[in-house]
PDB file of C-alpha atoms in Angstrom:
ATOM      1  CA  UNK E  37     -16.335 -22.274  -8.012  1.00  0.00           C
ATOM      2  CA  UNK E  38     -17.731 -23.788  -4.826  1.00  0.00           C
ATOM      3  CA  UNK E  39     -15.385 -24.213  -1.866  1.00  0.00           C
ATOM      4  CA  UNK E  40     -17.957 -25.943   0.331  1.00  0.00           C
ATOM      5  CA  UNK E  41     -17.593 -29.683  -0.094  1.00  0.00           C
ATOM      6  CA  UNK E  42     -14.379 -29.371  -2.112  1.00  0.00           C
ATOM      7  CA  UNK E  43     -11.081 -31.181  -1.529  1.00  0.00           C
ATOM      8  CA  UNK E  44      -8.046 -28.893  -1.442  1.00  0.00           C
ATOM      9  CA  UNK E  45      -4.275 -29.161  -1.249  1.00  0.00           C
ATOM     10  CA  UNK E  46      -2.085 -26.341   0.080  1.00  0.00           C
ATOM     11  CA  UNK E  47       1.664 -26.739  -0.384  1.00  0.00           C
ATOM     12  CA  UNK E  48       3.729 -25.282   2.439  1.00  0.00           C
ATOM     13  CA  UNK E  49       0.550 -25.120   4.461  1.00  0.00           C
ATOM     14  CA  UNK E  50       1.926 -25.572   7.976  1.00  0.00           C
ATOM     15  CA  UNK E  51       2.699 -21.910   8.713  1.00  0.00           C
ATOM     16  CA  UNK E  52       2.437 -18.345   7.480  1.00  0.00           C
ATOM     17  CA  UNK E  53       0.327 -17.668   4.409  1.00  0.00           C
ATOM     18  CA  UNK E  54      -0.008 -21.396   3.716  1.00  0.00           C
ATOM     19  CA  UNK E  55      -1.593 -22.102   7.075  1.00  0.00           C
ATOM     20  CA  UNK E  56      -3.912 -19.119   6.582  1.00  0.00           C
ATOM     21  CA  UNK E  57      -5.004 -20.631   3.261  1.00  0.00           C
ATOM     22  CA  UNK E  58      -5.674 -23.980   4.944  1.00  0.00           C
ATOM     23  CA  UNK E  59      -7.663 -22.385   7.762  1.00  0.00           C
ATOM     24  CA  UNK E  60      -9.711 -20.291   5.303  1.00  0.00           C
ATOM     25  CA  UNK E  61     -10.567 -23.366   3.230  1.00  0.00           C
ATOM     26  CA  UNK E  62     -11.762 -25.195   6.340  1.00  0.00           C
ATOM     27  CA  UNK E  63     -13.794 -22.185   7.446  1.00  0.00           C
ATOM     28  CA  UNK E  64     -15.419 -21.967   4.003  1.00  0.00           C
ATOM     29  CA  UNK E  65     -16.570 -25.567   4.245  1.00  0.00           C
ATOM     30  CA  UNK E  66     -13.996 -27.600   2.336  1.00  0.00           C
ATOM     31  CA  UNK E  67     -14.634 -31.285   2.989  1.00  0.00           C
ATOM     32  CA  UNK E  68     -10.923 -32.105   3.180  1.00  0.00           C
ATOM     33  CA  UNK E  69      -7.766 -30.007   3.181  1.00  0.00           C
ATOM     34  CA  UNK E  70      -4.420 -31.653   2.531  1.00  0.00           C
ATOM     35  CA  UNK E  71      -1.413 -29.763   3.851  1.00  0.00           C
ATOM     36  CA  UNK E  72       1.624 -30.632   1.760  1.00  0.00           C
ATOM     37  CA  UNK E  73       4.882 -30.320   3.716  1.00  0.00           C
ATOM     38  CA  UNK E  74       8.307 -31.942   3.875  1.00  0.00           C
ATOM     39  CA  UNK E  75       7.694 -32.936   7.511  1.00  0.00           C
ATOM     40  CA  UNK E  76       4.089 -34.041   8.182  1.00  0.00           C
ATOM     41  CA  UNK E  77       4.817 -33.866  11.910  1.00  0.00           C
ATOM     42  CA  UNK E  78       5.025 -30.080  11.638  1.00  0.00           C
ATOM     43  CA  UNK E  79       1.284 -29.836  10.921  1.00  0.00           C
ATOM     44  CA  UNK E  80      -0.469 -28.986  14.170  1.00  0.00           C
ATOM     45  CA  UNK E  81      -4.085 -28.520  13.056  1.00  0.00           C
ATOM     46  CA  UNK E  82      -6.207 -31.610  13.699  1.00  0.00           C
ATOM     47  CA  UNK E  83      -8.826 -30.810  11.049  1.00  0.00           C
ATOM     48  CA  UNK E  84      -6.463 -31.020   8.061  1.00  0.00           C
ATOM     49  CA  UNK E  85      -4.656 -33.973   6.450  1.00  0.00           C
ATOM     50  CA  UNK E  86      -0.839 -33.841   6.522  1.00  0.00           C
ATOM     51  CA  UNK E  87       0.693 -34.956   3.219  1.00  0.00           C
ATOM     52  CA  UNK E  88       4.408 -35.539   2.683  1.00  0.00           C
ATOM     53  CA  UNK E  89       5.378 -33.268  -0.202  1.00  0.00           C
ATOM     54  CA  UNK E  90       8.697 -31.692  -1.162  1.00  0.00           C
ATOM     55  CA  UNK E  91       8.208 -29.545  -4.270  1.00  0.00           C
ATOM     56  CA  UNK E  92      11.787 -30.237  -5.383  1.00  0.00           C
ATOM     57  CA  UNK E  93      11.303 -34.039  -5.363  1.00  0.00           C
ATOM     58  CA  UNK E  94       9.554 -35.374  -8.470  1.00  0.00           C
ATOM     59  CA  UNK E  95       9.107 -38.904  -7.095  1.00  0.00           C
ATOM     60  CA  UNK E  96       7.663 -37.524  -3.883  1.00  0.00           C
ATOM     61  CA  UNK E  97       5.277 -35.293  -5.821  1.00  0.00           C
ATOM     62  CA  UNK E  98       4.096 -38.283  -7.869  1.00  0.00           C
ATOM     63  CA  UNK E  99       3.492 -40.237  -4.654  1.00  0.00           C
ATOM     64  CA  UNK E 100       1.530 -37.320  -3.198  1.00  0.00           C
ATOM     65  CA  UNK E 101      -0.583 -37.123  -6.360  1.00  0.00           C
ATOM     66  CA  UNK E 102      -1.436 -40.802  -6.058  1.00  0.00           C
ATOM     67  CA  UNK E 103      -2.451 -40.331  -2.426  1.00  0.00           C
ATOM     68  CA  UNK E 104      -4.445 -37.151  -3.020  1.00  0.00           C
ATOM     69  CA  UNK E 105      -6.309 -38.072  -6.175  1.00  0.00           C
ATOM     70  CA  UNK E 106      -9.504 -36.384  -4.979  1.00  0.00           C
ATOM     71  CA  UNK E 107      -8.153 -32.815  -5.055  1.00  0.00           C
ATOM     72  CA  UNK E 108     -10.265 -30.156  -6.763  1.00  0.00           C
ATOM     73  CA  UNK E 109      -8.438 -27.036  -5.499  1.00  0.00           C
ATOM     74  CA  UNK E 110      -4.627 -26.788  -5.593  1.00  0.00           C
ATOM     75  CA  UNK E 111      -2.861 -23.869  -3.909  1.00  0.00           C
ATOM     76  CA  UNK E 112       0.830 -23.637  -4.816  1.00  0.00           C
ATOM     77  CA  UNK E 113       2.050 -21.704  -1.801  1.00  0.00           C
ATOM     78  CA  UNK E 114       5.407 -23.337  -0.972  1.00  0.00           C
ATOM     79  CA  UNK E 115       8.234 -20.916  -1.634  1.00  0.00           C
ATOM     80  CA  UNK E 116      11.510 -19.467  -0.430  1.00  0.00           C
ATOM     81  CA  UNK E 117      13.013 -15.999  -0.259  1.00  0.00           C
ATOM     82  CA  UNK E 118      16.520 -15.127  -1.369  1.00  0.00           C
ATOM     83  CA  UNK E 119      18.449 -12.626   0.685  1.00  0.00           C
ATOM     84  CA  UNK E 120      21.785 -14.262  -0.098  1.00  0.00           C
ATOM     85  CA  UNK E 121      22.259 -13.381  -3.766  1.00  0.00           C
ATOM     86  CA  UNK E 122      23.810  -9.976  -4.404  1.00  0.00           C
ATOM     87  CA  UNK E 123      23.196  -8.300  -7.725  1.00  0.00           C
ATOM     88  CA  UNK E 124      26.793  -7.830  -8.893  1.00  0.00           C
ATOM     89  CA  UNK E 125      28.990 -10.117  -6.813  1.00  0.00           C
ATOM     90  CA  UNK E 126      29.131 -13.418  -4.951  1.00  0.00           C
ATOM     91  CA  UNK E 127      27.550 -16.767  -5.789  1.00  0.00           C
ATOM     92  CA  UNK E 128      24.178 -17.384  -7.407  1.00  0.00           C
ATOM     93  CA  UNK E 129      23.317 -20.287  -5.100  1.00  0.00           C
ATOM     94  CA  UNK E 130      20.414 -18.513  -3.399  1.00  0.00           C
ATOM     95  CA  UNK E 131      18.925 -17.454  -6.715  1.00  0.00           C
ATOM     96  CA  UNK E 132      19.185 -21.020  -8.008  1.00  0.00           C
ATOM     97  CA  UNK E 133      17.313 -22.274  -4.943  1.00  0.00           C
ATOM     98  CA  UNK E 134      14.612 -19.629  -5.427  1.00  0.00           C
ATOM     99  CA  UNK E 135      14.152 -20.743  -9.022  1.00  0.00           C
ATOM    100  CA  UNK E 136      14.147 -24.406  -8.007  1.00  0.00           C
ATOM    101  CA  UNK E 137      11.419 -23.940  -5.399  1.00  0.00           C
ATOM    102  CA  UNK E 138       9.352 -20.965  -6.556  1.00  0.00           C
ATOM    103  CA  UNK E 139       9.349 -21.631 -10.294  1.00  0.00           C
ATOM    104  CA  UNK E 140      10.173 -25.285 -10.888  1.00  0.00           C
ATOM    105  CA  UNK E 141       8.473 -26.469  -7.683  1.00  0.00           C
ATOM    106  CA  UNK E 142       5.226 -24.795  -8.726  1.00  0.00           C
ATOM    107  CA  UNK E 143       5.638 -26.230 -12.220  1.00  0.00           C
ATOM    108  CA  UNK E 144       6.242 -29.779 -10.990  1.00  0.00           C
ATOM    109  CA  UNK E 145       3.250 -29.802  -8.650  1.00  0.00           C
ATOM    110  CA  UNK E 146       0.999 -28.221 -11.284  1.00  0.00           C
ATOM    111  CA  UNK E 147       2.009 -30.857 -13.840  1.00  0.00           C
ATOM    112  CA  UNK E 148       1.282 -33.656 -11.401  1.00  0.00           C
ATOM    113  CA  UNK E 149      -2.111 -32.350 -10.274  1.00  0.00           C
ATOM    114  CA  UNK E 150      -3.503 -30.791 -13.473  1.00  0.00           C
ATOM    115  CA  UNK E 151      -4.812 -34.176 -14.706  1.00  0.00           C
ATOM    116  CA  UNK E 152      -6.381 -34.781 -11.298  1.00  0.00           C
ATOM    117  CA  UNK E 153      -8.150 -31.410 -11.384  1.00  0.00           C
ATOM    118  CA  UNK E 154      -9.403 -32.156 -14.900  1.00  0.00           C
ATOM    119  CA  UNK E 155     -10.628 -35.596 -13.875  1.00  0.00           C
ATOM    120  CA  UNK E 156     -12.456 -34.070 -10.916  1.00  0.00           C
ATOM    121  CA  UNK E 157     -14.251 -31.508 -13.048  1.00  0.00           C
ATOM    122  CA  UNK E 158     -11.619 -28.805 -13.517  1.00  0.00           C
ATOM    123  CA  UNK E 159     -11.562 -27.049 -10.177  1.00  0.00           C
ATOM    124  CA  UNK E 160      -8.956 -24.394  -9.485  1.00  0.00           C
ATOM    125  CA  UNK E 161      -5.197 -23.933  -9.371  1.00  0.00           C
ATOM    126  CA  UNK E 162      -3.911 -21.004  -7.294  1.00  0.00           C
ATOM    127  CA  UNK E 163      -0.318 -19.724  -7.429  1.00  0.00           C
ATOM    128  CA  UNK E 164       1.063 -17.545  -4.627  1.00  0.00           C
ATOM    129  CA  UNK E 165       2.959 -14.801  -6.452  1.00  0.00           C
ATOM    130  CA  UNK E 166       4.252 -11.401  -5.360  1.00  0.00           C
ATOM    131  CA  UNK E 167       4.409  -7.684  -5.981  1.00  0.00           C
ATOM    132  CA  UNK E 168       8.007  -8.526  -6.967  1.00  0.00           C
ATOM    133  CA  UNK E 169       6.663 -10.439  -9.983  1.00  0.00           C
ATOM    134  CA  UNK E 170       6.333  -7.074 -11.745  1.00  0.00           C
ATOM    135  CA  UNK E 171       9.628  -5.335 -11.005  1.00  0.00           C
ATOM    136  CA  UNK E 172      13.305  -5.862 -10.343  1.00  0.00           C
ATOM    137  CA  UNK E 173      14.575  -5.733  -6.792  1.00  0.00           C
ATOM    138  CA  UNK E 174      18.316  -4.957  -6.526  1.00  0.00           C
ATOM    139  CA  UNK E 175      18.268  -6.008  -2.868  1.00  0.00           C
ATOM    140  CA  UNK E 176      16.880  -9.487  -3.614  1.00  0.00           C
ATOM    141  CA  UNK E 177      17.196 -10.001  -7.380  1.00  0.00           C
ATOM    142  CA  UNK E 178      17.039 -13.799  -7.282  1.00  0.00           C
ATOM    143  CA  UNK E 179      13.697 -13.841  -5.506  1.00  0.00           C
ATOM    144  CA  UNK E 180      12.240 -11.183  -7.812  1.00  0.00           C
ATOM    145  CA  UNK E 181      13.398 -13.080 -10.907  1.00  0.00           C
ATOM    146  CA  UNK E 182      11.872 -16.318  -9.615  1.00  0.00           C
ATOM    147  CA  UNK E 183       8.536 -14.608  -8.992  1.00  0.00           C
ATOM    148  CA  UNK E 184       8.546 -12.951 -12.412  1.00  0.00           C
ATOM    149  CA  UNK E 185       9.131 -16.376 -13.953  1.00  0.00           C
ATOM    150  CA  UNK E 186       6.397 -17.875 -11.785  1.00  0.00           C
ATOM    151  CA  UNK E 187       3.998 -15.170 -12.988  1.00  0.00           C
ATOM    152  CA  UNK E 188       4.774 -16.100 -16.599  1.00  0.00           C
ATOM    153  CA  UNK E 189       4.218 -19.768 -15.769  1.00  0.00           C
ATOM    154  CA  UNK E 190       0.888 -18.893 -14.155  1.00  0.00           C
ATOM    155  CA  UNK E 191      -0.291 -17.236 -17.361  1.00  0.00           C
ATOM    156  CA  UNK E 192       0.828 -20.256 -19.394  1.00  0.00           C
ATOM    157  CA  UNK E 193      -1.094 -22.541 -17.051  1.00  0.00           C
ATOM    158  CA  UNK E 194      -4.152 -20.294 -17.281  1.00  0.00           C
ATOM    159  CA  UNK E 195      -4.178 -20.573 -21.072  1.00  0.00           C
ATOM    160  CA  UNK E 196      -3.179 -24.230 -21.177  1.00  0.00           C
ATOM    161  CA  UNK E 197      -5.748 -25.473 -18.635  1.00  0.00           C
ATOM    162  CA  UNK E 198      -8.699 -23.356 -19.755  1.00  0.00           C
ATOM    163  CA  UNK E 199     -10.141 -26.060 -22.002  1.00  0.00           C
ATOM    164  CA  UNK E 200      -9.987 -28.521 -19.089  1.00  0.00           C
ATOM    165  CA  UNK E 201     -12.258 -26.272 -17.056  1.00  0.00           C
ATOM    166  CA  UNK E 202      -9.552 -25.333 -14.544  1.00  0.00           C
ATOM    167  CA  UNK E 203      -9.606 -21.816 -13.118  1.00  0.00           C
ATOM    168  CA  UNK E 204      -6.038 -20.516 -12.628  1.00  0.00           C
ATOM    169  CA  UNK E 205      -5.596 -17.680 -10.118  1.00  0.00           C
ATOM    170  CA  UNK E 206      -2.488 -15.591  -9.477  1.00  0.00           C
ATOM    171  CA  UNK E 207      -2.265 -14.029  -6.003  1.00  0.00           C
ATOM    172  CA  UNK E 208      -0.047 -10.939  -5.820  1.00  0.00           C
ATOM    173  CA  UNK E 209       0.883  -9.180  -2.602  1.00  0.00           C
ATOM    174  CA  UNK E 210       3.609  -7.015  -1.114  1.00  0.00           C
ATOM    175  CA  UNK E 211       4.976  -7.619   2.372  1.00  0.00           C
ATOM    176  CA  UNK E 212       2.965 -10.038   4.519  1.00  0.00           C
ATOM    177  CA  UNK E 213       3.261 -10.293   8.303  1.00  0.00           C
ATOM    178  CA  UNK E 214       5.076 -13.650   8.389  1.00  0.00           C
ATOM    179  CA  UNK E 215       8.495 -14.948   9.430  1.00  0.00           C
ATOM    180  CA  UNK E 216       9.792 -14.475   5.867  1.00  0.00           C
ATOM    181  CA  UNK E 217       9.206 -10.713   6.089  1.00  0.00           C
ATOM    182  CA  UNK E 218      10.203 -10.265   9.730  1.00  0.00           C
ATOM    183  CA  UNK E 219      13.286  -8.285   8.665  1.00  0.00           C
ATOM    184  CA  UNK E 220      11.227  -5.657   6.841  1.00  0.00           C
ATOM    185  CA  UNK E 221      10.225  -2.402   8.538  1.00  0.00           C
ATOM    186  CA  UNK E 222       7.332  -1.533   6.245  1.00  0.00           C
ATOM    187  CA  UNK E 223       3.535  -1.797   6.176  1.00  0.00           C
ATOM    188  CA  UNK E 224       2.382  -5.424   6.000  1.00  0.00           C
ATOM    189  CA  UNK E 225      -0.881  -7.197   5.326  1.00  0.00           C
ATOM    190  CA  UNK E 226      -1.983 -10.160   7.420  1.00  0.00           C
ATOM    191  CA  UNK E 227      -1.853 -13.725   6.049  1.00  0.00           C
ATOM    192  CA  UNK E 228      -5.546 -14.050   6.893  1.00  0.00           C
ATOM    193  CA  UNK E 229      -6.408 -11.076   4.678  1.00  0.00           C
ATOM    194  CA  UNK E 230      -4.516 -12.621   1.755  1.00  0.00           C
ATOM    195  CA  UNK E 231      -6.276 -15.952   2.276  1.00  0.00           C
ATOM    196  CA  UNK E 232      -9.756 -14.446   2.531  1.00  0.00           C
ATOM    197  CA  UNK E 233      -9.302 -12.398  -0.627  1.00  0.00           C
ATOM    198  CA  UNK E 234      -8.222 -15.580  -2.378  1.00  0.00           C
ATOM    199  CA  UNK E 235     -11.343 -17.395  -1.185  1.00  0.00           C
ATOM    200  CA  UNK E 236     -13.422 -14.527  -2.589  1.00  0.00           C
ATOM    201  CA  UNK E 237     -11.645 -14.879  -5.955  1.00  0.00           C
ATOM    202  CA  UNK E 238     -12.330 -18.624  -5.986  1.00  0.00           C
ATOM    203  CA  UNK E 239     -16.009 -18.082  -5.272  1.00  0.00           C
ATOM    204  CA  UNK E 240     -16.296 -15.355  -7.915  1.00  0.00           C
ATOM    205  CA  UNK E 241     -14.188 -17.143 -10.554  1.00  0.00           C
ATOM    206  CA  UNK E 242     -11.683 -14.269 -10.749  1.00  0.00           C
ATOM    207  CA  UNK E 243      -8.234 -14.972 -12.193  1.00  0.00           C
ATOM    208  CA  UNK E 244      -6.223 -12.481 -10.141  1.00  0.00           C
ATOM    209  CA  UNK E 245      -5.916 -11.228  -6.573  1.00  0.00           C
ATOM    210  CA  UNK E 246      -4.236  -7.870  -5.888  1.00  0.00           C
ATOM    211  CA  UNK E 247      -4.151  -8.110  -2.132  1.00  0.00           C
ATOM    212  CA  UNK E 248      -2.897  -4.693  -1.009  1.00  0.00           C
ATOM    213  CA  UNK E 249      -2.648  -1.107  -2.188  1.00  0.00           C
ATOM    214  CA  UNK E 250       1.046  -1.260  -3.151  1.00  0.00           C
ATOM    215  CA  UNK E 251       0.318  -4.241  -5.372  1.00  0.00           C
ATOM    216  CA  UNK E 252      -2.632  -2.530  -7.036  1.00  0.00           C
ATOM    217  CA  UNK E 253      -0.455   0.532  -7.704  1.00  0.00           C
ATOM    218  CA  UNK E 254       2.306  -1.642  -9.184  1.00  0.00           C
ATOM    219  CA  UNK E 255      -0.116  -3.415 -11.508  1.00  0.00           C
ATOM    220  CA  UNK E 256      -1.534  -0.097 -12.683  1.00  0.00           C
ATOM    221  CA  UNK E 257       1.971   1.216 -13.393  1.00  0.00           C
ATOM    222  CA  UNK E 258       2.941  -1.637 -15.737  1.00  0.00           C
ATOM    223  CA  UNK E 259       1.805   0.358 -18.773  1.00  0.00           C
ATOM    224  CA  UNK E 260       3.872   3.396 -17.814  1.00  0.00           C
ATOM    225  CA  UNK E 261       7.250   4.246 -19.448  1.00  0.00           C
ATOM    226  CA  UNK E 262      10.367   2.697 -17.913  1.00  0.00           C
ATOM    227  CA  UNK E 263      12.256   5.158 -15.726  1.00  0.00           C
TER     228      UNK E 263
END
């Protein structure tokens, strides 16, 4: 689809990967880019439109949908990690929050904006997923489970919105050089690289982005026997 002249919304677009998405959309000629955040004052870029949006608040999402009824590209980027939930002991509070934001937050926003995308010609819905969508992670099992569920939701949205002309894209990546992955001592890809590959997928009409080599290897290994 065309990015030039489009109207886009990026949830969690004030920093990290979300801000890279917003900047890439502007650079590719989007006519307007809404940045959906809990605190509009945290948006520093003057060439985007701050939009109050908490993905856990259904009333707030409905209000945002009324305000941003011209959206043709939705990027569900808002998400949380979960380093608090241990696999075999302790509370599940962190895992519940990861599900609430990563899975149900994406679901809520997609439900609210899918009719808007259809009304505006279909457009595109992009979900920010993870390498962890495809495998368990004993060190952060709640996060991995939320991303696996979000991947399943993405496929359901892809099938369910196809007749409305909406392109649904899943973006998978390993560690990205952001605050969320600051604790990791491992190779990382830049947020800008993730965003640019996503723009290329939008332009080409591709349904999936495998942003780094580890992610491509993980996808290729899905058909292999469980070890």
